[in-house]
Each structure stands twice: as C-alpha cells, then as structure tokens.
Amino acid sequence: MLPQFIRRHLPHHAQSRYLALLLASWWLVFTLTRGALLLKSGSTAGITPLLALEVFATGLLYDLAFLVYAAVVLGCLLLIVPWRWRERRWHGVGRQVVLVGSLFAMLFVAVAEWLFWDEFGVRFNFIAVDYLIYSKEVIDNILQSYPVFSILGVIAVLALAAGALAAPALEAVQRAPLASRKRSAGLLVSLLLVAVVVMLLLGQDGPGRNSGNAWQRELAGNGPYQFFAAFRNNEIAYGQFYAELPAEEVGRLVRAELAEPNARFIGRQAQDIRRVIDNPGAPRRLNVVLVTIESLSAKYLGSFGDTRGLTPNLDRLRSESLFFSNFYATGTRTDRGLEAITLSIPPTPGRSIVKRIGRESGYASLGYQFRRQGYDTVFVYGGRGYFDNMNAFFSGNGYRIVDQARVPKSEMAFENAWGMADEDLYRQALKLADADHATGQPFFLQLMTTSNHRPYTYPDGRIDIPSGSGREGAVKYTDYAIGKFLAEARQKPWFAQTVFVFVADHNAGSAGQQDLPTENYRIPLFIHSPGNVPAREVATLASQIDLAPTLLGLLNIDYTSSFFGRNLLLDPARPGRALIGNYQHLGLFDGEQLGILSPRRVLRLAGGDGEQPAAGDEPLIRRAVAYYQAASHLFGEHLLGPPAWEISR
C-alpha cells in the first residue's frame, strides 16, 4: 500500500497517474546521476555545500524542462492507447514492461553520461551527437574499452528491482478511474502550453552558460536535455549569438594582425584577408611528412616535466629539431586540429568546416598549395576516412586519400576500433614516399594517427606497458612508433631531402573550472630535417593555425594566402597569440590573459585573477572579435578559396 500522503496527492485519473509515475522515476535517475557526478568531481570543481544547493536547484529546472517535453510525447501515446483494455492481463504486463524498459533506458543514459564525463569532463554535447553518426567506431571502441555486457546486466537488474518497488504505484494506476478522451485531450493541450512557455523562457544551450565555472554549469545540466540541445545547436551563426564590430573595423584589426613585410593584401572587401605572400629565396623542393598525432598533450612529454619516461624518442627529438615550446591546439577534437592545420582558420562556432557537409570543399588549403607546386599530396589516415567526414574534406581540398579501407588486410598487423596501429600507418607512409621518390616527384604526406585513443590498444611486445591498460601505455607506444618510423626513414634515399613535422591534433583533455583552461591546450610541435632546418627552440606563443604559413615560409614557397596564421620565423620579436576554442566558447590568448567570446554576446577576460566580465572596448576582446567575426564572415561568403584568376590557370 502507498503511504497516505502519496495516495492523497496522486493524480486522480489512471492515465495521468501512469504519466506521473514514469516522469517521477526518470527525475529520480536524473537527480542520482547529478549527485554521483558531484561526488566524483566536486572537489575538483570547487563545489561548496552552498554551491551544491545551487547546482541542484538549477538542475531541477532543466530536469523539469526535459520532463515537460517528454510528457507531451508520452501524453500523445497515452491518448492513442485504448485504456478500456486495461482489465486484460497483458495490458497490465505491458504497463510494467514500459516502466521497466524506460527505467533501463534512463539508467543506461546515466551510465553513458558517467563514461562521457570520465572521457571529456562534460555532460552530453555535440560530440555525443556525432557518436550516433559514427556508430561503428564508437560501438567498437566501447566494446573494447568497457565490460559492456556486465554493465548492461547490472542496469537490467536495477531496472527490474525498481519496477518491483513501483508495484504499489502501478496498483494505484489500476484502481484509478479512466479519464475521458476530452479530459485527456485537455491535459495534453495544457502540457503543450507549458512546453511552449518553457521553450520561450529557458535557454536551449544548457544551464546558466555564462555564470559560475564550467564544472558547476555541467553538473547542473540534464544529459538528455543537453543532448537534444546539442543536436539543435551543432552549427551556430556567429552574428546571431556573438559580439560584433563594424566590418571596416574588423578588416583594419585583422589585417594588422596578419600584416607581414612579405605580404600584399589583394582582397577588396573590408574583411577579406587574401594576400600574396612573397617568401624570399628560391623555393626549396623538399619533401614533407606532416604527422598529426592523436591526443598528444605536452604534459606527457618528459621534456615538459613528466617523470614517467613515456616519450624518450620525442624528448630526444626536441633537441634535434626546430621545436616550438609555446604552441597550442585550437580545439578539443581531431576535426578541429585538422581544420586548423590544413586551412589555418580559427575555430568558428559550431561544427568544424571538416564536418560541414556540402561546405567542406574548395579551400586554399595547405595541400592545395603543395599541389600547385607539383607535389603528390596525400592524406594518410589510420582509420576509416568517412569518420568525421575526413575523406570528403581532404579530397575536396587538394589531397588524394589513403585510409584503412584502401590498405590490404595483409599490410595491417594490428587493428582496433579506430583503425590500424601507428606502425602500420607509418609503413604506408614509407611505401608512398618510396613510390614518389622512384618517379622523381616531391611528396607532401599528411598523416593522422589513431593509437593514442581509448581503448589504448596496440601490438604486444613493443613496450613495457601491457596493451589496453590505459593512456600511459598508448602514449609510450605512440612515442615508440615515431622512433621506429624515423629510424626506418633514415635508411631511405629520400630522407636527406625531407622535412618531418610532428604535431598533436588536440590535447588529451580540456575539462576544468574555466570554459577554456588555457594550459590544457598546450601541445608540442617539432620540425625535423637534419641538414635543412637547424635545430633550435622557438618560444613564440602560437597555435595550430600558424603551422601552414610557417612551413611554407621555411620552404620559400610563394603563394596566395587565405590563412589566418603567421609565419612564426619571420619576425621572432613580434608578440605571439594563440586562438583556442570549443564548439561554443571562442578565445584569444596573449600569454597573460584570455579573451573569451560566448553566446548571447557575453564577453569575459580570464587570467591570474580568475574570470571577469569584459567590456567591448577591451583591446584583447576587440582583437578576438576581429579574428572570429572575420573567419565566420569569410566562410559564409565563400572567400576562403583560391582567387578566380589562380583557379583558371
């Protein structure tokens, strides 16, 4: 029997009682999930008891918002169900099955949120949406990383136990009188009106996006709510949500940022940054192998202070290369790194250009520039190139593709959910380089590795850490494979005429109390070519958008540029800057302060004194607006491709 208080306050009719039971059980799961995440990260997030109350109060609003939307859908279904059948035994069983099934689904979501939080430090966002699209890689990765069937078994037991505890409530549903169709329709209309009010009053981008710290906002979130919000907000119009400046002022500011003694602007529009770059000296037709390494944060390198001895080859390579010690990733995912390295563009809000299907092609990319110089330009990926739309992006921007699908099984000694082992990828690069050298054609090979990624598996017997044991082993194997690759390349006749570039695609984790925790974005950049590029260190503050113009400058290549990056070797005394962001927050870092642009035209400055609101006339903010407004404008106006006179040649 139900307690007297609950019986007294139950909805009167069977349909509304059943709806209330479903929604209440879901809300309980949401609350427990928030509590579990709070216990997991509360100390890191700086959550005090008072802030915990605020987190739960804010979270309640978003829980209720999702439940209102869900109630509309469920209400429609309850109108369809012929409740006059409720006296039949199977109908009662069906109600219990729906309850237990929905609890299983919500518990599954809770566990998925826990794992997602463990990986990314946030609630569901646009990454989770993408994971539905690229289901094969994601499912394989999950199966190889977690005891999935054991977890599903535990969830099933919990859902069945909760269903048993809910038996008295189901009996109350059975005893309640049926509502007429007119009354049920009235309830549904009321729910629709409430849903409209909620939609108008409550932001669709998650809780309190511009108050508190990032941890607190994520803890207050509701996973399903944020998932659907992310689905809705995958692409964000800059002008609609972010601070703007007059076009003439943006043009003046961004041209001042990109002005160089060897650059001549040719764009006619105010914000058009296209310019002719005249690098002095005869072009150096050196081969280039650019290796983009999965998730290699600077913090893992011994030369950056790590004491675990994970990167002996890279630590040695630092002293043998042109090494950039103050270098930053522009984003937190592979597609953002590839976008910045290949197109030299800041991370515009929403999806990266790599994944904007229908708009991913036709840019004056790094590969395009090398192809114009007569290079064989190849994108070599250890996984399947349809993932993240990589094949369409690279093939539409001057590259031919060699991915896992194009490599014979006999040439891959090891595979996991994400693709072939790094050793196999490098073996393909050596094969391509040998073929081009035999014909006398210079080559530009842009590689993307996969081994330093969950499930962190790799061939046995390579290093002293067992495969699949965690990130440490994956980092050490990544380093081992690079050392082996360079050792084999040194035996090749083309080695002395080749520049090797090693850079991370992004960092291994960006979660923190700030939306853009700057130090987490630091990554290494090596340019290695004994006899061609003197070994030294460059401490200029920079980010991935600066790699392309620096590399082309090293080779004395003249070109027409639509790049937002600078040649870091042209004026060493010039103060640097780094552009970093995620899919909503956009930042410009000057080495001391970080200017942040957020949706709803919110402006902030982050530095040693924490994070503070900023005025629109703050110089760092104005510079940040210039970069991101210009990038979004030029993307929208199709002004990031080669000029027409160059295409017609």
XYZ file of C-alpha atoms in Angstrom:
649
model
C 0.000 0.000 0.000
C 1.146 3.543 -0.706
C 1.624 5.972 2.196
C -1.428 8.091 2.962
C 0.290 11.354 1.917
C 1.232 9.991 -1.516
C -2.221 8.489 -2.087
C -3.821 11.810 -1.233
C -1.680 13.747 -3.733
C -1.731 11.300 -6.626
C -3.376 12.494 -9.845
C -6.980 11.364 -9.948
C -7.151 9.538 -13.272
C -5.290 6.415 -14.392
C -3.612 7.974 -17.419
C -2.214 10.961 -15.515
C -1.115 8.688 -12.622
C 0.826 6.478 -15.002
C 2.381 9.503 -16.700
C 3.383 10.927 -13.316
C 4.913 7.585 -12.303
C 7.081 7.420 -15.418
C 8.249 11.010 -15.104
C 8.946 10.763 -11.367
C 11.090 7.669 -11.874
C 13.076 9.424 -14.584
C 13.556 12.505 -12.401
C 14.916 10.298 -9.631
C 17.503 8.873 -12.042
C 18.486 12.401 -13.142
C 18.950 13.514 -9.538
C 21.008 10.471 -8.607
C 23.170 10.980 -11.699
C 23.843 14.585 -10.766
C 24.690 13.536 -7.224
C 27.090 10.842 -8.450
C 28.870 13.274 -10.792
C 29.057 15.804 -7.969
C 30.709 13.256 -5.677
C 33.111 12.309 -8.477
C 34.191 15.858 -9.331
C 33.017 18.097 -6.503
C 36.440 18.785 -5.024
C 37.984 19.475 -8.451
C 35.091 21.729 -9.355
C 35.385 23.739 -6.141
C 31.835 22.894 -5.065
C 30.922 24.091 -1.572
C 27.697 22.956 0.185
C 26.050 26.243 -0.805
C 27.097 25.839 -4.422
C 25.881 22.236 -4.354
C 22.410 23.508 -3.438
C 22.607 25.973 -6.319
C 23.686 23.196 -8.686
C 20.735 21.008 -7.669
C 18.278 23.925 -7.825
C 19.415 24.871 -11.331
C 19.499 21.229 -12.310
C 15.912 20.793 -11.152
C 14.795 23.439 -13.655
C 16.423 21.619 -16.548
C 15.203 18.237 -15.338
C 11.657 19.574 -15.238
C 12.080 21.169 -18.660
C 13.037 17.839 -20.199
C 10.226 16.088 -18.359
C 7.691 18.601 -19.700
C 8.822 17.892 -23.268
C 8.758 14.152 -22.573
C 5.279 14.463 -21.040
C 3.948 15.898 -24.302
C 5.206 12.876 -26.255
C 4.027 10.385 -23.639
C 0.680 12.159 -23.372
C 0.124 11.683 -27.096
C 0.899 7.976 -26.758
C -1.486 7.603 -23.817
C -4.257 9.142 -25.905
C -3.664 6.517 -28.583
C -3.637 3.544 -26.195
C -7.140 2.083 -25.747
C -7.256 2.069 -21.933
C -10.577 0.208 -21.979
C -8.379 -2.851 -22.440
C -6.784 -2.318 -19.037
C -8.730 -5.157 -17.445
C -6.929 -7.592 -19.661
C -3.890 -9.178 -18.063
C -1.498 -8.391 -20.902
C -2.317 -4.695 -20.596
C -1.115 -4.603 -17.010
C 2.019 -6.512 -18.013
C 2.551 -4.022 -20.833
C 2.429 -1.084 -18.410
C 5.051 -2.726 -16.228
C 7.236 -3.543 -19.235
C 7.080 0.085 -20.386
C 8.012 1.292 -16.896
C 10.918 -1.127 -16.520
C 12.047 -0.510 -20.100
C 12.057 3.254 -19.626
C 13.975 2.880 -16.356
C 16.501 0.680 -18.148
C 16.866 3.372 -20.830
C 17.330 6.171 -18.292
C 19.832 4.155 -16.256
C 21.674 3.383 -19.473
C 21.802 7.114 -20.215
C 23.087 7.740 -16.683
C 25.917 5.246 -17.128
C 26.686 6.685 -20.572
C 26.852 10.144 -19.013
C 29.253 8.874 -16.356
C 31.560 7.408 -19.003
C 31.233 10.500 -21.193
C 32.082 12.702 -18.199
C 35.075 10.494 -17.431
C 36.314 10.962 -21.002
C 35.507 14.635 -21.656
C 34.690 16.235 -18.291
C 31.294 17.489 -19.536
C 27.699 16.390 -19.928
C 26.469 15.313 -23.337
C 27.316 17.805 -26.047
C 27.737 17.799 -29.815
C 30.359 15.041 -29.522
C 27.639 12.689 -28.292
C 25.532 13.623 -31.316
C 28.427 12.797 -33.634
C 28.898 9.473 -31.871
C 25.456 8.412 -33.071
C 26.506 9.124 -36.653
C 29.801 7.240 -36.470
C 28.312 4.323 -34.588
C 30.625 1.548 -35.793
C 33.835 3.128 -34.471
C 32.150 4.249 -31.285
C 30.498 0.884 -30.554
C 33.738 -0.976 -31.274
C 35.623 1.443 -29.044
C 33.139 0.984 -26.193
C 33.153 -2.804 -26.531
C 36.942 -2.827 -26.391
C 37.182 -0.317 -23.526
C 34.493 -1.408 -21.044
C 32.813 -4.608 -19.797
C 29.679 -3.617 -21.673
C 27.610 -6.765 -21.173
C 28.303 -6.837 -17.450
C 27.251 -3.188 -17.228
C 24.058 -3.896 -19.181
C 23.325 -6.814 -16.845
C 23.653 -4.621 -13.767
C 21.422 -1.966 -15.351
C 18.804 -4.617 -16.143
C 18.831 -5.882 -12.538
C 18.461 -2.343 -11.185
C 15.593 -1.591 -13.595
C 13.777 -4.800 -12.593
C 14.294 -4.033 -8.898
C 12.942 -0.508 -9.374
C 9.961 -1.950 -11.250
C 9.254 -4.265 -8.323
C 9.418 -1.334 -5.886
C 6.979 0.544 -8.097
C 4.380 -2.252 -7.936
C 2.170 -0.410 -5.368
C 2.144 2.648 -7.603
C 1.112 0.521 -10.575
C -1.721 -0.905 -8.467
C -2.837 2.660 -7.784
C -2.886 3.261 -11.534
C -5.029 0.151 -11.996
C -7.561 1.258 -9.338
C -7.898 4.834 -10.588
C -10.845 5.788 -12.825
C -10.194 6.401 -16.505
C -10.195 9.961 -17.808
C -12.454 10.708 -20.711
C -10.880 11.479 -24.060
C -11.999 15.082 -23.652
C -10.237 15.373 -20.283
C -7.138 13.623 -21.663
C -7.046 15.990 -24.617
C -7.334 18.919 -22.214
C -4.360 17.596 -20.235
C -2.346 17.261 -23.413
C -3.159 20.822 -24.509
C -2.091 22.064 -21.077
C 1.201 20.211 -21.398
C 1.761 21.703 -24.836
C 1.207 25.212 -23.477
C 3.629 24.588 -20.625
C 6.187 23.226 -23.088
C 5.893 26.380 -25.209
C 6.407 28.570 -22.133
C 9.446 26.515 -21.102
C 10.885 26.796 -24.617
C 10.495 30.577 -24.543
C 11.870 31.104 -21.047
C 14.636 28.525 -20.827
C 17.742 28.655 -22.978
C 18.264 25.814 -25.398
C 22.030 25.655 -24.853
C 22.186 24.232 -21.331
C 22.053 25.718 -17.845
C 23.441 29.122 -16.981
C 26.077 29.018 -19.678
C 27.667 32.271 -18.623
C 27.600 32.078 -14.827
C 29.640 30.076 -12.339
C 32.509 27.922 -13.541
C 32.356 25.300 -16.252
C 32.236 22.359 -13.821
C 29.271 23.844 -11.959
C 27.333 24.505 -15.137
C 27.910 20.980 -16.401
C 26.910 19.424 -13.067
C 23.676 21.392 -13.152
C 22.867 20.064 -16.606
C 20.466 17.377 -17.689
C 22.002 14.812 -20.029
C 19.036 14.138 -22.330
C 18.144 17.842 -22.426
C 21.691 18.805 -23.380
C 21.884 16.024 -25.938
C 18.897 17.369 -27.843
C 20.142 20.949 -27.393
C 23.489 19.884 -28.886
C 21.674 18.216 -31.787
C 19.873 21.501 -32.386
C 22.948 23.720 -31.976
C 25.598 21.851 -33.948
C 26.069 24.890 -36.154
C 25.943 28.365 -34.631
C 25.571 31.570 -36.647
C 28.263 33.947 -35.387
C 26.347 37.170 -35.975
C 23.259 35.899 -34.216
C 24.965 34.911 -30.968
C 28.344 36.652 -30.631
C 29.656 40.187 -30.184
C 30.370 42.054 -33.408
C 32.248 45.115 -34.597
C 31.688 47.194 -37.763
C 33.066 45.416 -40.824
C 35.575 48.202 -41.534
C 36.984 47.979 -38.021
C 37.194 44.180 -38.222
C 39.074 44.478 -41.501
C 41.509 47.000 -40.069
C 42.172 44.934 -36.937
C 42.553 41.575 -38.647
C 44.831 42.978 -41.355
C 47.006 44.488 -38.633
C 47.183 41.030 -37.019
C 48.217 39.377 -40.291
C 50.411 42.076 -41.812
C 53.923 40.872 -42.665
C 56.726 42.531 -44.644
C 56.378 39.962 -47.434
C 52.550 40.116 -47.659
C 50.398 42.221 -50.029
C 46.642 42.257 -49.422
C 44.550 41.826 -52.559
C 41.040 41.378 -51.117
C 38.561 44.107 -51.995
C 36.063 43.595 -49.202
C 36.764 45.101 -45.785
C 37.184 41.729 -44.064
C 38.867 39.913 -46.964
C 42.297 38.745 -45.772
C 43.533 37.216 -49.042
C 47.047 38.333 -49.774
C 50.043 37.452 -51.915
C 52.930 36.022 -49.887
C 56.388 36.553 -51.406
C 58.819 34.386 -49.459
C 62.399 35.427 -50.337
C 64.810 32.996 -51.958
C 64.422 30.147 -54.402
C 61.780 27.527 -53.489
C 63.215 24.527 -51.662
C 61.553 21.462 -53.157
C 61.904 19.352 -50.053
C 59.524 16.514 -49.342
C 57.239 16.986 -46.334
C 55.778 14.380 -43.987
C 53.366 16.027 -41.572
C 52.279 13.685 -38.777
C 49.233 14.718 -36.770
C 49.338 12.696 -33.547
C 46.171 11.739 -31.725
C 45.729 13.478 -28.325
C 49.393 14.187 -27.564
C 49.270 16.816 -24.822
C 52.563 18.499 -23.982
C 52.150 17.368 -20.380
C 53.014 13.773 -21.350
C 56.495 14.653 -22.615
C 59.430 14.221 -20.307
C 60.923 17.427 -21.710
C 57.846 19.251 -20.362
C 58.320 17.788 -16.889
C 56.632 14.364 -16.960
C 58.687 11.908 -14.877
C 57.272 8.587 -16.140
C 59.635 8.178 -19.079
C 56.838 7.803 -21.638
C 58.409 9.753 -24.507
C 62.175 9.049 -24.815
C 62.140 9.386 -28.616
C 60.250 12.672 -28.650
C 62.372 14.046 -25.796
C 65.494 13.319 -27.845
C 63.852 14.698 -30.985
C 63.259 18.016 -29.231
C 66.989 18.773 -29.151
C 67.387 17.678 -32.785
C 64.538 19.736 -34.254
C 63.123 23.181 -34.720
C 60.891 22.918 -31.665
C 58.032 25.228 -30.690
C 57.699 25.179 -26.909
C 54.745 27.562 -26.527
C 52.333 26.023 -29.016
C 48.576 25.416 -28.548
C 45.796 23.367 -30.093
C 42.874 25.403 -31.392
C 40.244 22.902 -30.260
C 39.499 19.720 -28.382
C 38.793 17.246 -31.180
C 40.581 15.748 -34.165
C 38.483 17.550 -36.774
C 39.329 20.909 -35.170
C 43.042 20.160 -35.278
C 42.863 19.053 -38.908
C 40.848 22.149 -39.785
C 43.376 24.497 -38.160
C 46.460 22.773 -39.586
C 45.043 22.345 -43.095
C 43.105 25.606 -43.532
C 44.830 27.901 -40.991
C 41.484 29.199 -39.739
C 40.270 29.940 -36.192
C 37.680 27.539 -34.733
C 34.387 29.092 -35.840
C 31.436 28.251 -33.544
C 29.515 25.017 -34.037
C 30.812 22.246 -36.264
C 34.254 22.403 -37.778
C 34.478 23.038 -41.512
C 35.694 19.445 -41.894
C 32.204 18.240 -40.947
C 30.032 20.872 -42.597
C 28.740 18.585 -45.299
C 28.302 20.458 -48.552
C 30.673 23.239 -47.421
C 33.812 21.212 -46.739
C 35.480 21.649 -50.131
C 37.126 24.283 -52.295
C 39.534 25.957 -49.860
C 43.068 27.200 -50.490
C 44.386 24.564 -48.102
C 47.924 23.552 -47.248
C 47.500 20.549 -49.538
C 46.257 22.808 -52.331
C 49.377 24.974 -52.010
C 51.694 21.966 -52.240
C 49.777 20.518 -55.169
C 50.225 23.799 -57.061
C 53.964 23.314 -56.577
C 53.827 19.883 -58.233
C 53.811 17.757 -55.088
C 51.991 14.454 -54.721
C 49.662 15.476 -51.895
C 48.217 12.602 -49.861
C 46.135 12.370 -46.696
C 47.045 9.122 -44.948
C 44.701 8.086 -42.142
C 44.986 5.085 -39.837
C 41.202 4.733 -39.602
C 38.246 4.848 -41.971
C 38.154 8.205 -43.684
C 34.389 8.544 -43.682
C 34.694 9.185 -39.937
C 34.312 12.913 -39.205
C 33.821 13.430 -42.977
C 37.620 13.365 -43.440
C 37.630 11.806 -46.903
C 35.235 14.378 -48.335
C 37.150 17.241 -46.699
C 40.618 16.230 -47.834
C 39.650 15.002 -51.298
C 37.837 18.306 -51.846
C 40.867 20.363 -50.824
C 43.755 19.082 -52.918
C 44.566 15.671 -51.466
C 44.222 12.079 -52.567
C 43.218 9.627 -49.849
C 44.870 6.552 -48.380
C 42.886 5.302 -45.385
C 42.277 1.975 -43.682
C 39.714 0.970 -46.297
C 42.345 1.314 -49.049
C 45.044 -0.731 -47.311
C 45.121 -4.526 -47.829
C 44.500 -6.559 -44.686
C 47.845 -8.261 -45.231
C 49.591 -4.914 -44.645
C 47.958 -4.272 -41.262
C 49.468 -6.242 -38.398
C 47.137 -4.788 -35.751
C 43.737 -3.092 -35.721
C 41.397 -1.821 -33.039
C 38.123 0.102 -33.045
C 39.689 3.245 -34.508
C 41.957 1.745 -37.129
C 45.406 0.343 -37.815
C 48.279 0.673 -35.353
C 50.629 3.608 -35.804
C 53.383 1.273 -37.026
C 51.150 0.142 -39.903
C 50.291 3.748 -40.742
C 53.953 4.717 -40.894
C 54.665 1.675 -43.045
C 52.127 3.010 -45.546
C 53.826 6.416 -45.473
C 57.204 4.833 -46.238
C 55.628 2.907 -49.110
C 54.088 6.082 -50.586
C 57.332 8.016 -50.197
C 59.322 5.255 -51.900
C 56.925 5.237 -54.855
C 57.086 9.024 -55.339
C 60.867 9.103 -54.962
C 61.166 6.435 -57.654
C 59.353 8.727 -60.116
C 61.189 11.879 -59.018
C 58.058 13.610 -57.707
C 58.240 15.547 -54.423
C 55.634 14.460 -51.892
C 53.561 16.005 -49.131
C 52.135 13.292 -46.877
C 49.750 14.442 -44.154
C 49.252 11.609 -41.670
C 46.670 11.184 -38.907
C 47.387 8.562 -36.228
C 44.877 6.675 -34.064
C 46.716 4.602 -31.431
C 46.712 7.192 -28.627
C 42.960 6.850 -28.118
C 40.733 4.741 -25.964
C 40.754 1.652 -25.857
C 44.543 2.314 -25.834
C 45.389 -0.992 -27.502
C 48.457 -1.672 -29.654
C 50.660 -4.612 -30.738
C 52.098 -6.715 -27.925
C 55.796 -6.797 -27.126
C 56.597 -3.239 -28.218
C 56.835 -1.515 -24.852
C 56.852 -2.483 -21.184
C 53.222 -1.448 -20.545
C 50.538 -4.031 -21.473
C 48.202 -3.130 -24.313
C 44.831 -1.777 -23.222
C 45.987 -0.750 -19.754
C 45.400 2.969 -20.183
C 46.622 6.253 -21.606
C 50.200 5.870 -20.327
C 50.758 2.799 -22.478
C 49.202 4.432 -25.526
C 51.460 7.477 -25.179
C 54.548 5.294 -24.793
C 53.566 3.182 -27.806
C 52.941 6.370 -29.824
C 56.460 7.505 -28.965
C 57.888 4.051 -29.781
C 56.230 4.046 -33.216
C 57.590 7.520 -34.025
C 61.101 6.429 -33.060
C 60.833 3.322 -35.233
C 59.436 5.344 -38.156
C 62.281 7.856 -38.100
C 64.881 5.075 -37.753
C 63.477 3.383 -40.871
C 63.143 6.666 -42.754
C 66.829 7.467 -42.127
C 67.728 4.457 -44.250
C 65.809 5.813 -47.247
C 67.448 7.705 -50.122
C 64.875 10.494 -49.801
C 65.444 11.157 -46.074
C 68.033 13.912 -46.529
C 65.561 15.867 -48.687
C 62.555 15.500 -46.385
C 61.068 17.667 -43.643
C 59.265 15.788 -40.878
C 56.632 17.653 -38.868
C 55.165 16.140 -35.705
C 52.232 17.905 -34.028
C 49.253 16.865 -31.926
C 45.730 17.127 -33.294
C 44.476 18.260 -29.886
C 45.165 17.814 -26.213
C 44.177 14.762 -24.178
C 41.589 16.588 -22.064
C 40.271 20.135 -21.720
C 37.957 19.905 -18.717
C 38.470 22.435 -15.952
C 36.883 25.182 -13.914
C 37.158 27.521 -16.897
C 35.438 27.031 -20.229
C 38.820 27.315 -21.954
C 41.527 26.185 -19.489
C 44.474 27.523 -21.443
C 47.267 25.304 -20.181
C 45.299 22.187 -21.108
C 45.536 23.210 -24.780
C 49.351 23.158 -24.897
C 50.786 20.674 -27.408
C 54.250 20.063 -28.931
C 55.371 20.943 -32.452
C 58.572 19.507 -33.980
C 60.003 20.337 -37.407
C 62.822 17.870 -38.041
C 65.095 17.891 -41.074
C 68.819 17.499 -40.323
C 70.884 19.483 -42.797
C 67.895 21.563 -43.918
C 66.335 23.039 -40.775
C 68.719 23.999 -37.936
C 67.731 22.646 -34.533
C 66.654 25.294 -32.035
C 63.723 26.239 -29.828
C 61.143 28.912 -30.566
C 59.207 30.233 -27.572
C 56.809 32.469 -29.522
C 53.218 31.970 -28.413
C 51.325 30.343 -31.302
C 48.629 27.853 -32.227
C 47.891 25.331 -34.967
C 46.750 27.979 -37.460
C 50.385 29.181 -37.609
C 51.805 25.867 -38.804
C 50.905 26.152 -42.521
C 52.364 29.631 -43.155
C 55.471 28.765 -41.117
C 56.061 25.561 -43.089
C 55.563 27.244 -46.477
C 57.875 30.035 -45.348
C 60.568 27.514 -44.431
C 60.418 26.184 -47.992
C 60.472 29.686 -49.571
C 57.196 28.976 -51.377
C 55.311 31.983 -52.785
C 51.531 31.667 -52.700
C 48.202 33.434 -52.452
C 47.059 33.076 -48.853
C 43.678 32.989 -47.160
C 45.354 31.789 -43.950
C 44.721 33.413 -40.566
C 48.090 32.190 -39.285
C 51.505 33.859 -39.239
C 54.961 32.726 -40.274
C 56.479 32.292 -36.807
C 60.049 32.552 -38.128
C 59.653 35.857 -39.970
C 59.678 38.256 -37.010
C 60.732 36.499 -33.771
C 60.381 39.725 -31.775
C 56.689 40.094 -32.629
C 54.425 39.194 -29.666
C 52.571 35.942 -30.238
C 48.966 34.948 -29.628
C 47.008 31.710 -29.637
C 43.450 31.126 -30.795
C 41.662 28.362 -28.880
C 38.054 27.360 -28.512
C 35.392 24.725 -28.249
C 32.125 24.494 -30.107
C 30.610 27.464 -28.201
C 33.334 29.496 -26.498
C 35.996 31.265 -28.578
C 39.246 32.558 -27.113
C 42.302 34.674 -27.890
C 45.260 34.206 -25.548
C 48.076 36.759 -25.397
C 50.242 34.884 -22.907
C 48.808 36.605 -19.858
C 45.098 36.979 -20.412
C 42.495 35.057 -22.359
C 39.710 36.974 -24.061
C 36.575 34.808 -24.313
C 33.597 35.296 -26.622
C 30.481 33.359 -25.633
C 26.927 33.030 -26.969
C 24.459 35.809 -26.172
C 27.285 38.282 -26.815
C 28.891 37.626 -23.428
C 32.492 38.831 -23.114
C 34.985 37.731 -20.460
C 38.647 38.013 -19.549
C 40.424 35.141 -17.799
C 43.821 35.405 -16.187
C 45.696 35.134 -12.921
C 42.870 36.848 -11.042
C 40.221 34.451 -12.316
C 37.486 35.139 -14.829
C 35.766 38.521 -15.061
C 33.190 40.176 -17.346
C 34.838 42.306 -20.021
C 33.839 45.440 -21.867
C 33.532 45.511 -25.620
C 36.284 48.128 -25.948
C 38.868 45.942 -24.180
C 41.764 45.639 -26.704
C 42.130 41.856 -26.339
C 38.377 41.394 -26.784
C 38.345 43.597 -29.893
C 41.187 41.545 -31.382
C 39.336 38.320 -30.599
C 36.136 39.613 -32.200
C 38.109 40.623 -35.297
C 39.556 37.140 -35.756
C 36.357 35.194 -35.225
C 33.974 37.596 -36.940
C 36.219 37.739 -39.997
C 36.625 33.948 -40.106
C 32.863 33.392 -39.883
C 32.161 36.087 -42.463
C 34.700 34.783 -44.966
C 33.427 31.234 -44.540
C 29.863 32.381 -45.131
C 30.819 34.461 -48.173
C 32.967 31.709 -49.767
C 36.102 33.852 -49.562
C 38.485 31.236 -48.180
C 39.199 29.591 -51.523
C 41.826 30.439 -54.130
C 41.158 33.561 -56.221
C 39.435 33.045 -59.562
C 42.499 34.020 -61.617
C 44.531 31.325 -59.862
C 41.910 28.604 -60.431
C 41.745 29.388 -64.163
C 45.461 28.759 -64.657
